[in-house]
Every structure is written in C-alpha cells, then in structure tokens.
C-alpha cells in the first residue's frame, strides 16, 4: 500500500507516551506499568519502522518526520487495543498530518508456553492493524504525495 502510493520519504521521530498515561494494561506481559507502556511505544515504533523500510520510503535523513504518541493500550490474553496520535511535520516545522487512530482485535485465549507465543503474535497483529490504518488513510497519503 505504501509502495504504490508514491509518497515522499520519511524519517521516524519520537514514538512515546502521553504524559500521565494511566490506561495501560499488559496482562499477557511480564512487566508492570510504566514499563508496559514503554514497551508498547517501542513496539509501535518498531512496527512503523519495519513498514516504512519495507515500502522503501524510510530515510533517516529525511526532513519530513513521522512521530507518534501512544494514548491508550490494553493488551490482554484474549483481546488488544492500542490508540495513538500520529503527526507528520514538514521541513519547515508545519504539521502536514495529525490524527488519532485506534485498532482493536479479539482472539481465542490460549494457555501455556505455546499460548504465550500465540498471544504475542495476536498482539503484534493489533500494531500491524494500526499501522495499516495510518498508511492507508487518504489524508496521510495526500499530505505525503510527491
């Protein structure tokens, strides 16, 4: 979807947390807030970076910068939700795109070590879903058209 859109190259800026985020739950993980929230922001950053690189639109030197702020995350053994605010800044600092997006999914709960891997895979799909929403957003694509 990104490759075919003919978008300009982007660098990836900060992917962080909204100050005082309290809606963080990570039942299927082994860390507690705020570490859960930091891990969720890192996972979102990794997902965005992989998608941008895979579409050959990532350029660490680009002055067009995509950043994100995690607003809410709730990853459980049988469902997951993540919400984030995305922003693209132009070289002159003006905002070319800004939008809050949310992705959710549910799945059958799984137990044991195999279940933990299953849950981690399903949770990762929630991040992929959020990235797909961002990259397929017509306003995002319009802001970054060459």
PDB file of C-alpha atoms in Angstrom, residues 9-123:
ATOM      1  CA  UNK A   9      10.494   9.572   2.038  1.00  0.00           C
ATOM      2  CA  UNK A  10      10.016   9.942   5.776  1.00  0.00           C
ATOM      3  CA  UNK A  11      12.198   9.720   8.818  1.00  0.00           C
ATOM      4  CA  UNK A  12      10.809   8.385  12.072  1.00  0.00           C
ATOM      5  CA  UNK A  13      10.835  10.743  15.013  1.00  0.00           C
ATOM      6  CA  UNK A  14       9.818  10.132  18.592  1.00  0.00           C
ATOM      7  CA  UNK A  15       7.312   7.418  19.390  1.00  0.00           C
ATOM      8  CA  UNK A  16       6.437   7.957  23.011  1.00  0.00           C
ATOM      9  CA  UNK A  17       3.714   8.110  25.597  1.00  0.00           C
ATOM     10  CA  UNK A  18       1.276  10.797  26.512  1.00  0.00           C
ATOM     11  CA  UNK A  19       2.262  12.243  29.889  1.00  0.00           C
ATOM     12  CA  UNK A  20       0.478  10.504  32.740  1.00  0.00           C
ATOM     13  CA  UNK A  21      -0.849   7.645  30.640  1.00  0.00           C
ATOM     14  CA  UNK A  22      -2.861   5.553  33.066  1.00  0.00           C
ATOM     15  CA  UNK A  23      -4.897   3.380  30.739  1.00  0.00           C
ATOM     16  CA  UNK A  24      -2.109   0.865  30.241  1.00  0.00           C
ATOM     17  CA  UNK A  25      -2.742  -2.790  30.832  1.00  0.00           C
ATOM     18  CA  UNK A  26      -0.471  -5.638  29.899  1.00  0.00           C
ATOM     19  CA  UNK A  27      -1.858  -8.812  31.392  1.00  0.00           C
ATOM     20  CA  UNK A  28      -0.048 -11.080  28.940  1.00  0.00           C
ATOM     21  CA  UNK A  29       3.339  -9.454  29.508  1.00  0.00           C
ATOM     22  CA  UNK A  30       5.758  -9.893  32.355  1.00  0.00           C
ATOM     23  CA  UNK A  31       6.381  -6.230  33.172  1.00  0.00           C
ATOM     24  CA  UNK A  32       4.304  -3.673  35.006  1.00  0.00           C
ATOM     25  CA  UNK A  33       3.478  -0.049  34.154  1.00  0.00           C
ATOM     26  CA  UNK A  34       5.237   2.188  33.311  1.00  0.00           C
ATOM     27  CA  UNK A  35       7.473  -0.455  31.704  1.00  0.00           C
ATOM     28  CA  UNK A  36       4.468  -1.934  29.900  1.00  0.00           C
ATOM     29  CA  UNK A  37       3.659   1.438  28.369  1.00  0.00           C
ATOM     30  CA  UNK A  38       7.279   1.968  27.310  1.00  0.00           C
ATOM     31  CA  UNK A  39       7.331  -1.489  25.729  1.00  0.00           C
ATOM     32  CA  UNK A  40       4.108  -0.709  23.854  1.00  0.00           C
ATOM     33  CA  UNK A  41       5.577   2.543  22.487  1.00  0.00           C
ATOM     34  CA  UNK A  42       8.743   0.694  21.435  1.00  0.00           C
ATOM     35  CA  UNK A  43       6.650  -1.986  19.721  1.00  0.00           C
ATOM     36  CA  UNK A  44       4.708   0.673  17.816  1.00  0.00           C
ATOM     37  CA  UNK A  45       7.960   2.353  16.750  1.00  0.00           C
ATOM     38  CA  UNK A  46       9.396  -0.974  15.555  1.00  0.00           C
ATOM     39  CA  UNK A  47       6.201  -1.720  13.610  1.00  0.00           C
ATOM     40  CA  UNK A  48       6.176   1.681  11.896  1.00  0.00           C
ATOM     41  CA  UNK A  49       9.886   1.458  11.068  1.00  0.00           C
ATOM     42  CA  UNK A  50       9.541  -2.032   9.575  1.00  0.00           C
ATOM     43  CA  UNK A  51       6.593  -0.923   7.425  1.00  0.00           C
ATOM     44  CA  UNK A  52       8.387   2.212   6.185  1.00  0.00           C
ATOM     45  CA  UNK A  53      11.564   0.287   5.415  1.00  0.00           C
ATOM     46  CA  UNK A  54       9.628  -2.494   3.716  1.00  0.00           C
ATOM     47  CA  UNK A  55       7.988   0.044   1.404  1.00  0.00           C
ATOM     48  CA  UNK A  56      11.343   1.771   0.724  1.00  0.00           C
ATOM     49  CA  UNK A  57      10.032   5.135   1.964  1.00  0.00           C
ATOM     50  CA  UNK A  58      12.162   5.325   5.114  1.00  0.00           C
ATOM     51  CA  UNK A  59      15.097   7.723   5.037  1.00  0.00           C
ATOM     52  CA  UNK A  60      16.746   8.555   8.356  1.00  0.00           C
ATOM     53  CA  UNK A  61      17.927  11.871   6.838  1.00  0.00           C
ATOM     54  CA  UNK A  62      14.518  12.979   5.577  1.00  0.00           C
ATOM     55  CA  UNK A  63      13.264  16.293   6.910  1.00  0.00           C
ATOM     56  CA  UNK A  64       9.675  15.011   6.697  1.00  0.00           C
ATOM     57  CA  UNK A  65       9.211  13.374  10.102  1.00  0.00           C
ATOM     58  CA  UNK A  66       6.569  10.919  11.319  1.00  0.00           C
ATOM     59  CA  UNK A  67       6.085  10.791  15.091  1.00  0.00           C
ATOM     60  CA  UNK A  68       3.522   9.096  17.321  1.00  0.00           C
ATOM     61  CA  UNK A  69       2.224   9.289  20.856  1.00  0.00           C
ATOM     62  CA  UNK A  70       0.598   6.239  22.446  1.00  0.00           C
ATOM     63  CA  UNK A  71      -2.621   7.389  24.105  1.00  0.00           C
ATOM     64  CA  UNK A  72      -4.055   4.073  25.278  1.00  0.00           C
ATOM     65  CA  UNK A  73      -3.063   0.436  25.255  1.00  0.00           C
ATOM     66  CA  UNK A  74      -4.804  -2.602  26.646  1.00  0.00           C
ATOM     67  CA  UNK A  75      -3.204  -5.910  25.686  1.00  0.00           C
ATOM     68  CA  UNK A  76      -4.778  -8.973  27.275  1.00  0.00           C
ATOM     69  CA  UNK A  77      -4.783 -12.730  26.748  1.00  0.00           C
ATOM     70  CA  UNK A  78      -7.881 -12.596  24.552  1.00  0.00           C
ATOM     71  CA  UNK A  79      -8.026  -9.052  23.145  1.00  0.00           C
ATOM     72  CA  UNK A  80      -5.937  -6.000  22.468  1.00  0.00           C
ATOM     73  CA  UNK A  81      -6.401  -2.303  21.779  1.00  0.00           C
ATOM     74  CA  UNK A  82      -3.956   0.469  21.018  1.00  0.00           C
ATOM     75  CA  UNK A  83      -4.667   4.122  20.285  1.00  0.00           C
ATOM     76  CA  UNK A  84      -2.097   6.659  19.149  1.00  0.00           C
ATOM     77  CA  UNK A  85      -1.854  10.189  17.795  1.00  0.00           C
ATOM     78  CA  UNK A  86       0.251  10.398  14.632  1.00  0.00           C
ATOM     79  CA  UNK A  87       1.845  13.530  13.260  1.00  0.00           C
ATOM     80  CA  UNK A  88       3.906  14.327  10.176  1.00  0.00           C
ATOM     81  CA  UNK A  89       5.957  17.503  10.216  1.00  0.00           C
ATOM     82  CA  UNK A  90       7.237  19.211   7.102  1.00  0.00           C
ATOM     83  CA  UNK A  91      10.811  20.508   6.841  1.00  0.00           C
ATOM     84  CA  UNK A  92       9.670  23.984   7.949  1.00  0.00           C
ATOM     85  CA  UNK A  93       8.077  22.526  11.094  1.00  0.00           C
ATOM     86  CA  UNK A  94       4.486  22.881   9.935  1.00  0.00           C
ATOM     87  CA  UNK A  95       2.186  19.939  10.604  1.00  0.00           C
ATOM     88  CA  UNK A  96       1.221  18.199   7.369  1.00  0.00           C
ATOM     89  CA  UNK A  97      -0.853  15.482   9.037  1.00  0.00           C
ATOM     90  CA  UNK A  98      -2.227  14.828  12.516  1.00  0.00           C
ATOM     91  CA  UNK A  99      -4.796  12.249  13.523  1.00  0.00           C
ATOM     92  CA  UNK A 100      -5.707   9.897  16.369  1.00  0.00           C
ATOM     93  CA  UNK A 101      -6.263   6.286  15.343  1.00  0.00           C
ATOM     94  CA  UNK A 102      -7.292   3.172  17.284  1.00  0.00           C
ATOM     95  CA  UNK A 103      -7.033  -0.518  16.455  1.00  0.00           C
ATOM     96  CA  UNK A 104      -8.518  -3.481  18.296  1.00  0.00           C
ATOM     97  CA  UNK A 105      -8.781  -7.225  17.883  1.00  0.00           C
ATOM     98  CA  UNK A 106     -10.057 -10.223  19.799  1.00  0.00           C
ATOM     99  CA  UNK A 107      -8.864 -13.819  19.666  1.00  0.00           C
ATOM    100  CA  UNK A 108      -9.380 -17.098  21.451  1.00  0.00           C
ATOM    101  CA  UNK A 109      -7.413 -17.247  24.705  1.00  0.00           C
ATOM    102  CA  UNK A 110      -4.526 -19.714  24.752  1.00  0.00           C
ATOM    103  CA  UNK A 111      -2.649 -21.259  27.669  1.00  0.00           C
ATOM    104  CA  UNK A 112       0.893 -22.421  28.384  1.00  0.00           C
ATOM    105  CA  UNK A 113       4.110 -21.573  26.559  1.00  0.00           C
ATOM    106  CA  UNK A 114       2.526 -22.157  23.155  1.00  0.00           C
ATOM    107  CA  UNK A 115      -0.333 -19.934  24.271  1.00  0.00           C
ATOM    108  CA  UNK A 116       2.054 -17.144  25.255  1.00  0.00           C
ATOM    109  CA  UNK A 117       3.580 -17.190  21.754  1.00  0.00           C
ATOM    110  CA  UNK A 118       0.084 -17.204  20.237  1.00  0.00           C
ATOM    111  CA  UNK A 119      -0.959 -14.204  22.341  1.00  0.00           C
ATOM    112  CA  UNK A 120       2.235 -12.312  21.430  1.00  0.00           C
ATOM    113  CA  UNK A 121       1.556 -12.965  17.728  1.00  0.00           C
ATOM    114  CA  UNK A 122      -2.033 -11.775  18.035  1.00  0.00           C
ATOM    115  CA  UNK A 123      -0.973  -8.670  19.950  1.00  0.00           C
TER     116      UNK A 123
END
